[in-house]
Amino acid sequence: TSLFIGIGAMSFAFVCQHNSFIIFRSLKVQSLENWKKVAHISIAFALLLSVSLALIGIFSFYPNIHGDLLNNFPSDNILISVARSLLAITMIFTYPMELFVSRHCLLS
């Protein structure tokens, strides 16, 4: 219900924040310039992907568009059910990844 939707949204909103320390430490040259390049390329790629999916959703389902793109498809569609299942699995495995990052930061 709405509680699980909220937890999922918060998990995905903050998952990259903790990983930034590990990503910075994995750079061959740990400098501010290299970090800016990685951050800008990552944000640009995420923006491009988000805008592309948004435009595909708008052009495919206008004027009856739901906030969640998967809700625009019929519930008995097998491929969409697989996509929903994969999204749920991704959300479930977000929590253990957060624990990995926390453990890594505490032990290093």
Coordinates of N, CA, C and O in Angstrom, one line a residue:
T1 N 0.8 -1.2 0.0 CA 0.0 0.0 0.0 C 0.9 1.2 0.0 O 2.0 1.2 -0.4
S2 N 0.4 2.4 0.5 CA 1.1 3.6 0.4 C 2.4 3.6 1.3 O 3.4 4.2 1.0
L3 N 2.4 2.8 2.4 CA 3.6 2.7 3.2 C 4.7 2.1 2.4 O 5.9 2.6 2.4
F4 N 4.4 1.0 1.7 CA 5.5 0.3 0.9 C 5.9 1.2 -0.3 O 7.1 1.1 -0.6
I5 N 5.0 1.9 -0.8 CA 5.4 2.8 -1.9 C 6.4 3.9 -1.4 O 7.4 4.2 -2.0
G6 N 6.1 4.4 -0.2 CA 6.9 5.4 0.4 C 8.3 4.9 0.7 O 9.3 5.5 0.5
I7 N 8.4 3.7 1.3 CA 9.6 3.1 1.6 C 10.5 2.8 0.3 O 11.7 3.1 0.3
G8 N 9.8 2.3 -0.7 CA 10.5 2.1 -2.0 C 11.1 3.4 -2.6 O 12.2 3.4 -3.0
A9 N 10.3 4.4 -2.6 CA 10.7 5.7 -3.1 C 11.9 6.3 -2.3 O 12.9 6.8 -2.9
M10 N 11.8 6.2 -1.0 CA 12.9 6.7 -0.2 C 14.2 5.9 -0.4 O 15.3 6.4 -0.4
S11 N 14.0 4.5 -0.5 CA 15.2 3.7 -0.7 C 15.9 4.1 -2.0 O 17.1 4.2 -2.0
F12 N 15.2 4.2 -3.1 CA 15.8 4.6 -4.3 C 16.3 6.0 -4.3 O 17.3 6.3 -5.0
A13 N 15.7 6.9 -3.6 CA 16.1 8.3 -3.6 C 17.5 8.5 -2.9 O 18.3 9.3 -3.3
F14 N 17.8 7.7 -1.9 CA 19.0 7.8 -1.2 C 20.0 6.8 -1.4 O 21.1 6.8 -0.8
V15 N 19.8 5.8 -2.3 CA 20.7 4.7 -2.4 C 22.1 5.2 -3.1 O 23.1 4.7 -2.7
C16 N 22.1 6.1 -3.9 CA 23.3 6.6 -4.6 C 24.2 7.4 -3.6 O 25.4 7.5 -3.8
Q17 N 23.6 8.1 -2.7 CA 24.3 9.0 -1.8 C 25.4 8.2 -1.0 O 26.5 8.7 -0.9
H18 N 25.1 7.0 -0.5 CA 26.0 6.3 0.3 C 27.1 5.6 -0.6 O 28.2 5.5 -0.2
N19 N 26.7 5.3 -1.8 CA 27.7 4.7 -2.7 C 28.7 5.6 -3.2 O 29.8 5.2 -3.8
S20 N 28.5 6.9 -3.1 CA 29.4 7.9 -3.7 C 30.8 7.8 -3.0 O 31.8 8.0 -3.7
F21 N 30.9 7.5 -1.7 CA 32.2 7.3 -1.1 C 33.0 6.2 -1.7 O 34.2 6.3 -1.9
I22 N 32.3 5.0 -1.9 CA 33.0 3.9 -2.5 C 33.4 4.2 -3.9 O 34.5 3.8 -4.4
I23 N 32.5 4.9 -4.7 CA 32.9 5.2 -6.1 C 34.1 6.1 -6.1 O 35.0 6.0 -6.9
F24 N 34.1 7.1 -5.2 CA 35.2 8.1 -5.2 C 36.5 7.3 -4.9 O 37.5 7.6 -5.5
R25 N 36.5 6.4 -3.9 CA 37.7 5.7 -3.5 C 38.1 4.7 -4.6 O 39.3 4.3 -4.6
S26 N 37.2 4.3 -5.5 CA 37.6 3.4 -6.6 C 38.2 4.1 -7.8 O 38.7 3.5 -8.7
L27 N 38.2 5.5 -7.8 CA 38.8 6.2 -8.9 C 40.3 6.0 -8.9 O 41.0 6.0 -7.8
K28 N 41.0 5.8 -10.1 CA 42.4 5.7 -10.1 C 43.1 6.9 -9.6 O 44.1 6.8 -8.8
V29 N 42.6 8.1 -10.0 CA 43.1 9.3 -9.5 C 42.0 10.0 -8.7 O 41.0 10.5 -9.3
Q30 N 42.1 10.1 -7.4 CA 41.1 10.6 -6.6 C 41.2 12.1 -6.5 O 41.8 12.6 -5.5
S31 N 40.7 12.8 -7.5 CA 40.7 14.2 -7.5 C 39.3 14.8 -7.7 O 38.4 14.1 -8.1
L32 N 39.2 16.1 -7.3 CA 37.9 16.7 -7.5 C 37.5 16.8 -9.0 O 36.3 16.6 -9.3
E33 N 38.4 17.0 -9.9 CA 38.1 17.0 -11.3 C 37.6 15.7 -11.8 O 36.6 15.6 -12.5
N34 N 38.2 14.6 -11.4 CA 37.7 13.3 -11.8 C 36.4 13.0 -11.2 O 35.5 12.4 -11.9
W35 N 36.1 13.4 -10.0 CA 34.9 13.2 -9.3 C 33.8 14.0 -10.0 O 32.7 13.5 -10.2
K36 N 34.1 15.2 -10.4 CA 33.1 16.0 -11.2 C 32.7 15.3 -12.5 O 31.6 15.3 -12.9
K37 N 33.7 14.8 -13.2 CA 33.5 14.1 -14.5 C 32.5 12.9 -14.3 O 31.5 12.8 -15.0
V38 N 32.8 12.1 -13.3 CA 32.0 10.9 -13.0 C 30.6 11.4 -12.6 O 29.6 10.8 -13.1
A39 N 30.5 12.4 -11.7 CA 29.1 12.8 -11.3 C 28.4 13.4 -12.5 O 27.2 13.1 -12.6
H40 N 29.0 14.2 -13.3 CA 28.3 14.9 -14.4 C 27.8 13.9 -15.4 O 26.7 13.9 -16.0
I41 N 28.7 12.9 -15.8 CA 28.3 11.9 -16.7 C 27.2 11.0 -16.2 O 26.3 10.7 -16.9
S42 N 27.3 10.6 -14.9 CA 26.2 9.8 -14.3 C 24.9 10.5 -14.3 O 23.9 9.9 -14.7
I43 N 24.9 11.8 -13.9 CA 23.6 12.5 -13.9 C 23.1 12.8 -15.2 O 21.9 12.6 -15.5
A44 N 24.0 13.1 -16.2 CA 23.5 13.3 -17.6 C 22.9 12.0 -18.2 O 21.8 12.0 -18.8
F45 N 23.5 10.8 -17.9 CA 23.0 9.6 -18.4 C 21.6 9.3 -17.7 O 20.7 8.8 -18.4
A46 N 21.5 9.5 -16.4 CA 20.3 9.2 -15.7 C 19.2 10.2 -16.2 O 18.0 9.7 -16.4
L47 N 19.5 11.4 -16.5 CA 18.5 12.4 -17.0 C 18.1 12.0 -18.4 O 16.9 12.0 -18.7
L48 N 19.0 11.6 -19.3 CA 18.7 11.1 -20.6 C 17.8 9.9 -20.6 O 16.8 9.9 -21.3
L49 N 18.1 9.0 -19.7 CA 17.3 7.8 -19.6 C 15.9 8.1 -19.1 O 14.8 7.6 -19.6
S50 N 15.8 9.0 -18.1 CA 14.5 9.3 -17.5 C 13.6 10.1 -18.5 O 12.4 9.8 -18.7
V51 N 14.2 11.0 -19.2 CA 13.5 11.8 -20.2 C 13.0 10.9 -21.4 O 11.9 11.0 -21.8
S52 N 13.9 10.0 -21.8 CA 13.5 9.1 -22.9 C 12.3 8.2 -22.5 O 11.3 8.1 -23.2
L53 N 12.4 7.6 -21.3 CA 11.2 6.8 -20.8 C 10.0 7.6 -20.6 O 8.9 7.2 -20.9
A54 N 10.1 8.9 -20.1 CA 8.9 9.7 -20.0 C 8.3 10.0 -21.3 O 7.1 10.0 -21.4
L55 N 9.1 10.4 -22.3 CA 8.6 10.7 -23.6 C 7.9 9.5 -24.3 O 6.8 9.6 -24.9
I56 N 8.5 8.3 -24.1 CA 7.9 7.1 -24.6 C 6.6 6.8 -24.0 O 5.6 6.5 -24.6
G57 N 6.5 7.0 -22.7 CA 5.2 6.9 -21.9 C 4.2 7.9 -22.4 O 3.0 7.5 -22.6
I58 N 4.6 9.1 -22.5 CA 3.6 10.1 -22.9 C 3.1 9.9 -24.3 O 1.9 9.9 -24.6
F59 N 4.0 9.6 -25.3 CA 3.5 9.4 -26.6 C 2.7 8.1 -26.8 O 1.9 7.9 -27.7
S60 N 3.0 7.1 -25.9 CA 2.3 5.8 -26.1 C 0.9 5.8 -25.4 O 0.0 5.2 -25.9
F61 N 0.8 6.5 -24.3 CA -0.5 6.4 -23.5 C -1.3 7.7 -23.4 O -2.2 7.8 -22.6
Y62 N -0.9 8.8 -24.1 CA -1.6 10.1 -23.9 C -3.0 9.9 -24.4 O -3.2 9.2 -25.4
P63 N -4.0 10.4 -23.8 CA -4.1 11.3 -22.6 C -4.3 10.5 -21.3 O -4.4 11.2 -20.3
N64 N -4.4 9.2 -21.3 CA -4.7 8.5 -20.1 C -3.4 7.9 -19.5 O -3.0 6.7 -19.7
I65 N -2.6 8.8 -18.9 CA -1.3 8.4 -18.4 C -1.3 8.3 -16.8 O -1.8 9.2 -16.2
H66 N -0.8 7.1 -16.3 CA -0.7 6.9 -14.9 C 0.7 7.3 -14.5 O 1.6 7.3 -15.3
G67 N 0.9 7.7 -13.2 CA 2.2 8.1 -12.7 C 3.2 7.0 -12.8 O 4.4 7.2 -13.1
D68 N 2.8 5.7 -12.6 CA 3.7 4.6 -12.7 C 3.4 4.0 -14.1 O 2.3 3.6 -14.5
L69 N 4.5 4.0 -14.9 CA 4.3 3.6 -16.3 C 3.8 2.2 -16.5 O 3.0 1.9 -17.3
L70 N 4.1 1.3 -15.5 CA 3.7 -0.1 -15.6 C 2.2 -0.2 -15.3 O 1.5 -1.2 -15.7
N71 N 1.6 0.8 -14.7 CA 0.1 0.8 -14.4 C -0.7 1.1 -15.7 O -1.9 0.9 -15.7
N72 N 0.0 1.6 -16.7 CA -0.7 1.8 -18.0 C -1.0 0.6 -18.8 O -1.8 0.6 -19.7
F73 N -0.3 -0.5 -18.5 CA -0.5 -1.7 -19.2 C -1.5 -2.6 -18.5 O -1.8 -2.5 -17.3
P74 N -2.2 -3.5 -19.2 CA -3.1 -4.4 -18.6 C -2.4 -5.4 -17.6 O -1.3 -5.7 -17.7
S75 N -3.2 -5.7 -16.5 CA -2.6 -6.5 -15.5 C -2.4 -8.0 -15.9 O -1.6 -8.7 -15.2
D76 N -3.0 -8.4 -16.9 CA -2.8 -9.8 -17.3 C -1.7 -10.0 -18.4 O -1.6 -11.1 -18.9
N77 N -1.0 -9.0 -18.7 CA 0.1 -9.1 -19.7 C 1.3 -9.7 -19.0 O 1.8 -9.3 -18.0
I78 N 1.8 -10.8 -19.6 CA 2.9 -11.6 -19.0 C 4.2 -10.8 -18.9 O 4.8 -10.8 -17.8
L79 N 4.5 -10.1 -20.0 CA 5.8 -9.4 -19.9 C 5.8 -8.2 -18.9 O 6.8 -8.0 -18.3
I80 N 4.6 -7.6 -18.8 CA 4.5 -6.5 -17.8 C 4.6 -7.1 -16.4 O 5.1 -6.5 -15.5
S81 N 4.0 -8.3 -16.2 CA 4.1 -8.9 -14.9 C 5.5 -9.3 -14.5 O 5.9 -9.1 -13.4
V82 N 6.3 -9.7 -15.5 CA 7.7 -10.0 -15.3 C 8.4 -8.7 -15.0 O 9.2 -8.7 -14.1
A83 N 8.1 -7.6 -15.7 CA 8.7 -6.3 -15.4 C 8.4 -5.9 -14.0 O 9.3 -5.4 -13.3
R84 N 7.2 -6.0 -13.6 CA 6.8 -5.7 -12.2 C 7.5 -6.5 -11.2 O 8.0 -6.0 -10.1
S85 N 7.7 -7.8 -11.5 CA 8.4 -8.7 -10.6 C 9.9 -8.3 -10.5 O 10.5 -8.3 -9.4
L86 N 10.5 -8.0 -11.6 CA 11.9 -7.6 -11.6 C 12.1 -6.2 -10.8 O 13.1 -6.1 -10.1
L87 N 11.1 -5.3 -11.0 CA 11.2 -4.1 -10.2 C 11.1 -4.3 -8.7 O 11.8 -3.8 -7.9
A88 N 10.2 -5.3 -8.3 CA 10.1 -5.6 -6.9 C 11.3 -6.2 -6.4 O 11.8 -5.9 -5.3
I89 N 12.0 -7.1 -7.2 CA 13.2 -7.8 -6.8 C 14.3 -6.7 -6.6 O 15.1 -6.8 -5.6
T90 N 14.4 -5.8 -7.5 CA 15.3 -4.7 -7.4 C 15.1 -3.9 -6.1 O 16.1 -3.6 -5.4
M91 N 13.9 -3.6 -5.8 CA 13.6 -2.8 -4.6 C 14.0 -3.6 -3.3 O 14.5 -3.1 -2.4
I92 N 13.7 -4.9 -3.4 CA 14.0 -5.8 -2.2 C 15.6 -5.8 -2.0 O 16.0 -5.8 -0.9
F93 N 16.3 -5.9 -3.1 CA 17.8 -6.0 -2.9 C 18.5 -4.7 -2.7 O 19.7 -4.6 -2.5
T94 N 17.7 -3.6 -2.7 CA 18.3 -2.3 -2.4 C 18.7 -2.2 -0.9 O 19.7 -1.7 -0.6
Y95 N 17.9 -2.8 -0.1 CA 18.2 -2.7 1.4 C 19.5 -3.4 1.7 O 20.3 -2.9 2.4
P96 N 19.7 -4.7 1.3 CA 21.0 -5.3 1.6 C 22.2 -4.5 1.0 O 23.2 -4.5 1.6
M97 N 22.0 -3.9 -0.1 CA 23.1 -3.1 -0.7 C 23.4 -1.9 0.2 O 24.6 -1.5 0.4
E98 N 22.4 -1.3 0.8 CA 22.7 -0.3 1.8 C 23.4 -0.8 3.0 O 24.3 -0.1 3.5
L99 N 23.1 -2.0 3.5 CA 23.9 -2.6 4.6 C 25.3 -2.8 4.2 O 26.2 -2.6 5.0
F100 N 25.6 -3.2 3.0 CA 26.9 -3.4 2.5 C 27.7 -2.2 2.5 O 28.9 -2.1 3.0
V101 N 27.1 -1.1 2.1 CA 27.8 0.2 2.1 C 28.0 0.7 3.5 O 29.1 1.2 3.8
S102 N 27.1 0.5 4.4 CA 27.2 0.9 5.8 C 28.4 0.1 6.4 O 29.2 0.7 7.1
R103 N 28.4 -1.2 6.2 CA 29.4 -2.0 6.8 C 30.8 -1.6 6.2 O 31.8 -1.5 7.0
H104 N 30.9 -1.3 4.9 CA 32.1 -0.9 4.3 C 32.6 0.4 4.9 O 33.8 0.6 5.2
C105 N 31.7 1.4 5.1 CA 32.1 2.7 5.7 C 32.5 2.5 7.2 O 33.5 3.2 7.6
L106 N 31.9 1.6 7.9 CA 32.2 1.5 9.3 C 33.5 0.7 9.5 O 34.3 1.0 10.5
L107 N 33.8 -0.2 8.7 CA 35.0 -1.0 8.8 C 36.3 -0.5 8.2 O 37.4 -1.0 8.4
S108 N 36.1 0.6 7.3 CA 37.3 1.1 6.6 C 37.7 2.4 7.2 O 37.2 3.0 8.1

